[in-house]
Amino acid sequence: MDESYILQTLRVRVTNHHECSMMYKNVADKKNITSRQLCAGGVVGQDSCNGDSGGPLMAPFSFTSSPKYFIVGVVSFGTTICGNSKMPGVYTEVAHYMTWILIRYVVHVHDLQQNVEYLFTPTLSTEWFSLEFC
Protein backbone atom coordinates (compact mmCIF):
# COMPACT_ATOMS: atom_id res chain seq x y z
CA MET A 1 0.00 0.00 0.00
CA ASP A 2 1.43 3.37 -0.98
CA GLU A 3 2.08 6.07 1.60
CA SER A 4 -0.42 8.93 1.70
CA TYR A 5 -0.10 12.49 2.94
CA ILE A 6 -3.86 12.98 2.71
CA LEU A 7 -6.17 11.93 5.54
CA GLN A 8 -7.93 8.72 4.54
CA THR A 9 -11.15 7.10 5.77
CA LEU A 10 -12.11 3.47 5.54
CA ARG A 11 -15.04 1.31 6.62
CA VAL A 12 -13.88 -1.93 8.20
CA ARG A 13 -15.65 -4.90 9.75
CA VAL A 14 -14.84 -6.25 13.18
CA THR A 15 -13.29 -9.72 13.03
CA ASN A 16 -14.21 -12.47 15.48
CA HIS A 17 -11.65 -12.29 18.32
CA HIS A 18 -10.86 -16.02 18.39
CA GLU A 19 -10.42 -16.18 14.60
CA CYS A 20 -8.13 -13.15 14.65
CA SER A 21 -6.09 -14.59 17.51
CA MET A 22 -5.61 -17.85 15.60
CA MET A 23 -4.59 -15.98 12.43
CA TYR A 24 -1.89 -14.02 14.27
CA LYS A 25 -0.59 -17.13 16.05
CA ASN A 26 0.04 -18.66 12.62
CA VAL A 27 2.10 -15.79 11.16
CA ALA A 28 5.89 -15.61 11.41
CA ASP A 29 6.04 -13.18 14.35
CA LYS A 30 3.30 -15.10 16.26
CA LYS A 31 1.75 -12.05 17.94
CA ASN A 32 -0.68 -12.64 20.80
CA ILE A 33 -4.05 -10.89 20.57
CA THR A 34 -5.22 -10.05 24.10
CA SER A 35 -8.73 -9.55 25.45
CA ARG A 36 -8.00 -5.80 25.48
CA GLN A 37 -7.62 -5.72 21.70
CA LEU A 38 -10.01 -6.05 18.79
CA CYS A 39 -9.40 -6.86 15.16
CA ALA A 40 -10.97 -5.18 12.15
CA GLY A 41 -10.49 -5.20 8.42
CA GLY A 42 -8.79 -7.97 6.53
CA VAL A 43 -9.73 -6.86 3.02
CA VAL A 44 -6.82 -6.80 0.56
CA GLY A 45 -5.84 -3.20 -0.23
CA GLN A 46 -7.68 -1.73 2.77
CA ASP A 47 -5.76 -1.46 6.02
CA SER A 48 -4.12 0.83 8.51
CA CYS A 49 -0.40 1.10 7.84
CA ASN A 50 2.92 2.45 9.11
CA GLY A 51 2.37 5.87 10.63
CA ASP A 52 -1.29 5.20 11.46
CA SER A 53 -0.58 3.90 14.99
CA GLY A 54 -2.57 5.84 17.56
CA GLY A 55 -5.24 6.76 15.01
CA PRO A 56 -8.91 6.27 15.94
CA LEU A 57 -11.23 3.43 15.01
CA MET A 58 -14.65 5.08 15.14
CA ALA A 59 -18.15 3.63 15.44
CA PRO A 60 -21.39 5.48 14.70
CA PHE A 61 -24.07 5.45 17.39
CA SER A 62 -27.46 6.92 16.52
CA PHE A 63 -29.02 8.57 19.55
CA THR A 64 -30.64 11.25 17.40
CA SER A 65 -31.39 11.70 13.69
CA SER A 66 -27.69 12.30 12.99
CA PRO A 67 -25.24 9.67 14.26
CA LYS A 68 -22.41 10.61 16.59
CA TYR A 69 -19.05 8.89 16.24
CA PHE A 70 -17.19 7.45 19.22
CA ILE A 71 -13.67 6.10 19.45
CA VAL A 72 -13.86 2.36 20.08
CA GLY A 73 -10.29 1.45 19.18
CA VAL A 74 -6.82 2.84 18.62
CA VAL A 75 -4.60 1.55 15.79
CA SER A 76 -2.01 -0.76 17.32
CA PHE A 77 -0.39 -3.03 14.71
CA GLY A 78 -0.92 -5.25 11.71
CA THR A 79 1.06 -7.36 9.31
CA THR A 80 4.43 -6.25 7.98
CA ILE A 81 3.07 -5.51 4.50
CA CYS A 82 0.01 -3.27 4.85
CA GLY A 83 -3.11 -4.25 2.96
CA ASN A 84 -1.47 -7.12 1.08
CA SER A 85 -3.02 -9.95 3.03
CA LYS A 86 -6.38 -10.95 4.41
CA MET A 87 -5.10 -10.34 7.94
CA PRO A 88 -7.12 -7.80 9.94
CA GLY A 89 -5.51 -4.87 11.71
CA VAL A 90 -5.25 -4.94 15.51
CA TYR A 91 -6.65 -2.12 17.64
CA THR A 92 -6.49 -1.40 21.36
CA GLU A 93 -10.05 -1.55 22.67
CA VAL A 94 -10.76 1.83 24.30
CA ALA A 95 -13.54 0.52 26.60
CA HIS A 96 -10.97 -1.40 28.65
CA TYR A 97 -9.14 1.84 29.43
CA MET A 98 -12.07 4.21 30.07
CA THR A 99 -11.48 4.45 33.82
CA TRP A 100 -7.83 5.37 33.25
CA ILE A 101 -8.79 7.86 30.51
CA LEU A 102 -11.52 9.50 32.62
CA ILE A 103 -9.27 9.83 35.67
CA ARG A 104 -6.65 11.62 33.56
CA TYR A 105 -9.32 13.74 31.86
CA VAL A 106 -10.80 14.87 35.20
CA VAL A 107 -7.32 15.71 36.52
CA HIS A 108 -6.58 17.63 33.31
CA VAL A 109 -9.90 19.53 33.48
CA HIS A 110 -9.23 20.38 37.13
CA ASP A 111 -5.78 21.73 36.17
CA LEU A 112 -7.33 23.78 33.36
CA GLN A 113 -9.94 25.27 35.69
CA GLN A 114 -7.18 26.26 38.10
CA ASN A 115 -5.01 27.90 35.42
CA VAL A 116 -7.23 29.45 32.74
CA GLU A 117 -10.36 31.54 32.65
CA TYR A 118 -12.30 29.24 30.35
CA LEU A 119 -12.75 25.53 29.86
CA PHE A 120 -13.01 23.92 26.46
CA THR A 121 -14.55 20.55 25.75
CA PRO A 122 -12.62 18.41 23.27
CA THR A 123 -14.74 17.05 20.42
CA LEU A 124 -14.20 14.31 17.88
CA SER A 125 -13.13 16.28 14.83
CA THR A 126 -12.08 13.73 12.22
CA GLU A 127 -13.26 10.32 11.23
CA TRP A 128 -10.11 8.45 10.25
CA PHE A 129 -11.52 4.95 10.40
CA SER A 130 -15.10 3.98 10.92
CA LEU A 131 -16.45 0.71 12.15
CA GLU A 132 -19.25 -1.26 10.54
CA PHE A 133 -20.93 -3.79 12.79
CA CYS A 134 -21.72 -7.19 11.27
PDB file of C-alpha atoms in Angstrom:
ATOM      1  CA  MET A   1       0.000   0.000   0.000  1.00  0.00           C
ATOM      2  CA  ASP A   2       1.428   3.374  -0.979  1.00  0.00           C
ATOM      3  CA  GLU A   3       2.075   6.069   1.604  1.00  0.00           C
ATOM      4  CA  SER A   4      -0.422   8.931   1.697  1.00  0.00           C
ATOM      5  CA  TYR A   5      -0.101  12.486   2.936  1.00  0.00           C
ATOM      6  CA  ILE A   6      -3.860  12.976   2.705  1.00  0.00           C
ATOM      7  CA  LEU A   7      -6.166  11.932   5.539  1.00  0.00           C
ATOM      8  CA  GLN A   8      -7.933   8.722   4.541  1.00  0.00           C
ATOM      9  CA  THR A   9     -11.152   7.104   5.770  1.00  0.00           C
ATOM     10  CA  LEU A  10     -12.107   3.475   5.538  1.00  0.00           C
ATOM     11  CA  ARG A  11     -15.040   1.309   6.619  1.00  0.00           C
ATOM     12  CA  VAL A  12     -13.879  -1.934   8.199  1.00  0.00           C
ATOM     13  CA  ARG A  13     -15.651  -4.901   9.751  1.00  0.00           C
ATOM     14  CA  VAL A  14     -14.838  -6.254  13.185  1.00  0.00           C
ATOM     15  CA  THR A  15     -13.287  -9.720  13.026  1.00  0.00           C
ATOM     16  CA  ASN A  16     -14.207 -12.471  15.478  1.00  0.00           C
ATOM     17  CA  HIS A  17     -11.652 -12.294  18.322  1.00  0.00           C
ATOM     18  CA  HIS A  18     -10.864 -16.020  18.388  1.00  0.00           C
ATOM     19  CA  GLU A  19     -10.418 -16.184  14.604  1.00  0.00           C
ATOM     20  CA  CYS A  20      -8.128 -13.152  14.652  1.00  0.00           C
ATOM     21  CA  SER A  21      -6.095 -14.587  17.508  1.00  0.00           C
ATOM     22  CA  MET A  22      -5.611 -17.847  15.601  1.00  0.00           C
ATOM     23  CA  MET A  23      -4.586 -15.978  12.430  1.00  0.00           C
ATOM     24  CA  TYR A  24      -1.891 -14.021  14.269  1.00  0.00           C
ATOM     25  CA  LYS A  25      -0.589 -17.129  16.051  1.00  0.00           C
ATOM     26  CA  ASN A  26       0.035 -18.660  12.621  1.00  0.00           C
ATOM     27  CA  VAL A  27       2.103 -15.789  11.159  1.00  0.00           C
ATOM     28  CA  ALA A  28       5.885 -15.615  11.409  1.00  0.00           C
ATOM     29  CA  ASP A  29       6.038 -13.181  14.353  1.00  0.00           C
ATOM     30  CA  LYS A  30       3.296 -15.101  16.255  1.00  0.00           C
ATOM     31  CA  LYS A  31       1.749 -12.055  17.937  1.00  0.00           C
ATOM     32  CA  ASN A  32      -0.678 -12.643  20.795  1.00  0.00           C
ATOM     33  CA  ILE A  33      -4.046 -10.891  20.571  1.00  0.00           C
ATOM     34  CA  THR A  34      -5.219 -10.053  24.100  1.00  0.00           C
ATOM     35  CA  SER A  35      -8.734  -9.547  25.449  1.00  0.00           C
ATOM     36  CA  ARG A  36      -8.002  -5.801  25.475  1.00  0.00           C
ATOM     37  CA  GLN A  37      -7.619  -5.717  21.704  1.00  0.00           C
ATOM     38  CA  LEU A  38     -10.012  -6.049  18.794  1.00  0.00           C
ATOM     39  CA  CYS A  39      -9.402  -6.859  15.158  1.00  0.00           C
ATOM     40  CA  ALA A  40     -10.971  -5.179  12.151  1.00  0.00           C
ATOM     41  CA  GLY A  41     -10.486  -5.205   8.425  1.00  0.00           C
ATOM     42  CA  GLY A  42      -8.791  -7.973   6.526  1.00  0.00           C
ATOM     43  CA  VAL A  43      -9.727  -6.862   3.017  1.00  0.00           C
ATOM     44  CA  VAL A  44      -6.816  -6.798   0.564  1.00  0.00           C
ATOM     45  CA  GLY A  45      -5.842  -3.196  -0.229  1.00  0.00           C
ATOM     46  CA  GLN A  46      -7.685  -1.732   2.773  1.00  0.00           C
ATOM     47  CA  ASP A  47      -5.759  -1.462   6.017  1.00  0.00           C
ATOM     48  CA  SER A  48      -4.120   0.835   8.513  1.00  0.00           C
ATOM     49  CA  CYS A  49      -0.398   1.099   7.838  1.00  0.00           C
ATOM     50  CA  ASN A  50       2.922   2.447   9.113  1.00  0.00           C
ATOM     51  CA  GLY A  51       2.370   5.874  10.632  1.00  0.00           C
ATOM     52  CA  ASP A  52      -1.293   5.199  11.465  1.00  0.00           C
ATOM     53  CA  SER A  53      -0.582   3.904  14.991  1.00  0.00           C
ATOM     54  CA  GLY A  54      -2.568   5.838  17.559  1.00  0.00           C
ATOM     55  CA  GLY A  55      -5.240   6.760  15.014  1.00  0.00           C
ATOM     56  CA  PRO A  56      -8.905   6.270  15.943  1.00  0.00           C
ATOM     57  CA  LEU A  57     -11.229   3.426  15.009  1.00  0.00           C
ATOM     58  CA  MET A  58     -14.648   5.076  15.144  1.00  0.00           C
ATOM     59  CA  ALA A  59     -18.146   3.630  15.442  1.00  0.00           C
ATOM     60  CA  PRO A  60     -21.395   5.478  14.702  1.00  0.00           C
ATOM     61  CA  PHE A  61     -24.066   5.448  17.387  1.00  0.00           C
ATOM     62  CA  SER A  62     -27.457   6.919  16.518  1.00  0.00           C
ATOM     63  CA  PHE A  63     -29.016   8.572  19.546  1.00  0.00           C
ATOM     64  CA  THR A  64     -30.639  11.254  17.395  1.00  0.00           C
ATOM     65  CA  SER A  65     -31.388  11.695  13.690  1.00  0.00           C
ATOM     66  CA  SER A  66     -27.691  12.297  12.991  1.00  0.00           C
ATOM     67  CA  PRO A  67     -25.239   9.672  14.264  1.00  0.00           C
ATOM     68  CA  LYS A  68     -22.407  10.612  16.595  1.00  0.00           C
ATOM     69  CA  TYR A  69     -19.052   8.888  16.243  1.00  0.00           C
ATOM     70  CA  PHE A  70     -17.186   7.448  19.216  1.00  0.00           C
ATOM     71  CA  ILE A  71     -13.669   6.098  19.454  1.00  0.00           C
ATOM     72  CA  VAL A  72     -13.861   2.362  20.081  1.00  0.00           C
ATOM     73  CA  GLY A  73     -10.293   1.447  19.176  1.00  0.00           C
ATOM     74  CA  VAL A  74      -6.816   2.843  18.622  1.00  0.00           C
ATOM     75  CA  VAL A  75      -4.603   1.552  15.788  1.00  0.00           C
ATOM     76  CA  SER A  76      -2.006  -0.761  17.323  1.00  0.00           C
ATOM     77  CA  PHE A  77      -0.395  -3.034  14.714  1.00  0.00           C
ATOM     78  CA  GLY A  78      -0.921  -5.253  11.706  1.00  0.00           C
ATOM     79  CA  THR A  79       1.064  -7.360   9.313  1.00  0.00           C
ATOM     80  CA  THR A  80       4.434  -6.250   7.977  1.00  0.00           C
ATOM     81  CA  ILE A  81       3.068  -5.507   4.505  1.00  0.00           C
ATOM     82  CA  CYS A  82       0.011  -3.270   4.849  1.00  0.00           C
ATOM     83  CA  GLY A  83      -3.110  -4.253   2.956  1.00  0.00           C
ATOM     84  CA  ASN A  84      -1.469  -7.121   1.075  1.00  0.00           C
ATOM     85  CA  SER A  85      -3.017  -9.952   3.027  1.00  0.00           C
ATOM     86  CA  LYS A  86      -6.377 -10.953   4.409  1.00  0.00           C
ATOM     87  CA  MET A  87      -5.095 -10.342   7.944  1.00  0.00           C
ATOM     88  CA  PRO A  88      -7.115  -7.803   9.944  1.00  0.00           C
ATOM     89  CA  GLY A  89      -5.515  -4.870  11.710  1.00  0.00           C
ATOM     90  CA  VAL A  90      -5.252  -4.937  15.508  1.00  0.00           C
ATOM     91  CA  TYR A  91      -6.645  -2.120  17.639  1.00  0.00           C
ATOM     92  CA  THR A  92      -6.486  -1.395  21.360  1.00  0.00           C
ATOM     93  CA  GLU A  93     -10.051  -1.548  22.675  1.00  0.00           C
ATOM     94  CA  VAL A  94     -10.764   1.827  24.301  1.00  0.00           C
ATOM     95  CA  ALA A  95     -13.539   0.520  26.596  1.00  0.00           C
ATOM     96  CA  HIS A  96     -10.974  -1.404  28.647  1.00  0.00           C
ATOM     97  CA  TYR A  97      -9.139   1.837  29.435  1.00  0.00           C
ATOM     98  CA  MET A  98     -12.068   4.208  30.073  1.00  0.00           C
ATOM     99  CA  THR A  99     -11.482   4.446  33.825  1.00  0.00           C
ATOM    100  CA  TRP A 100      -7.827   5.366  33.245  1.00  0.00           C
ATOM    101  CA  ILE A 101      -8.793   7.864  30.513  1.00  0.00           C
ATOM    102  CA  LEU A 102     -11.516   9.496  32.621  1.00  0.00           C
ATOM    103  CA  ILE A 103      -9.265   9.830  35.666  1.00  0.00           C
ATOM    104  CA  ARG A 104      -6.653  11.621  33.556  1.00  0.00           C
ATOM    105  CA  TYR A 105      -9.325  13.738  31.856  1.00  0.00           C
ATOM    106  CA  VAL A 106     -10.796  14.866  35.200  1.00  0.00           C
ATOM    107  CA  VAL A 107      -7.321  15.707  36.525  1.00  0.00           C
ATOM    108  CA  HIS A 108      -6.580  17.630  33.307  1.00  0.00           C
ATOM    109  CA  VAL A 109      -9.905  19.526  33.477  1.00  0.00           C
ATOM    110  CA  HIS A 110      -9.227  20.382  37.130  1.00  0.00           C
ATOM    111  CA  ASP A 111      -5.782  21.731  36.172  1.00  0.00           C
ATOM    112  CA  LEU A 112      -7.330  23.780  33.364  1.00  0.00           C
ATOM    113  CA  GLN A 113      -9.936  25.266  35.690  1.00  0.00           C
ATOM    114  CA  GLN A 114      -7.182  26.259  38.100  1.00  0.00           C
ATOM    115  CA  ASN A 115      -5.013  27.902  35.423  1.00  0.00           C
ATOM    116  CA  VAL A 116      -7.225  29.447  32.740  1.00  0.00           C
ATOM    117  CA  GLU A 117     -10.364  31.538  32.653  1.00  0.00           C
ATOM    118  CA  TYR A 118     -12.302  29.237  30.352  1.00  0.00           C
ATOM    119  CA  LEU A 119     -12.753  25.529  29.859  1.00  0.00           C
ATOM    120  CA  PHE A 120     -13.013  23.920  26.460  1.00  0.00           C
ATOM    121  CA  THR A 121     -14.554  20.546  25.747  1.00  0.00           C
ATOM    122  CA  PRO A 122     -12.624  18.411  23.273  1.00  0.00           C
ATOM    123  CA  THR A 123     -14.739  17.051  20.425  1.00  0.00           C
ATOM    124  CA  LEU A 124     -14.197  14.309  17.878  1.00  0.00           C
ATOM    125  CA  SER A 125     -13.126  16.281  14.826  1.00  0.00           C
ATOM    126  CA  THR A 126     -12.081  13.734  12.223  1.00  0.00           C
ATOM    127  CA  GLU A 127     -13.261  10.316  11.227  1.00  0.00           C
ATOM    128  CA  TRP A 128     -10.112   8.448  10.248  1.00  0.00           C
ATOM    129  CA  PHE A 129     -11.525   4.948  10.405  1.00  0.00           C
ATOM    130  CA  SER A 130     -15.097   3.980  10.918  1.00  0.00           C
ATOM    131  CA  LEU A 131     -16.451   0.707  12.152  1.00  0.00           C
ATOM    132  CA  GLU A 132     -19.252  -1.258  10.542  1.00  0.00           C
ATOM    133  CA  PHE A 133     -20.932  -3.787  12.791  1.00  0.00           C
ATOM    134  CA  CYS A 134     -21.721  -7.191  11.272  1.00  0.00           C
TER     135      CYS A 134
END
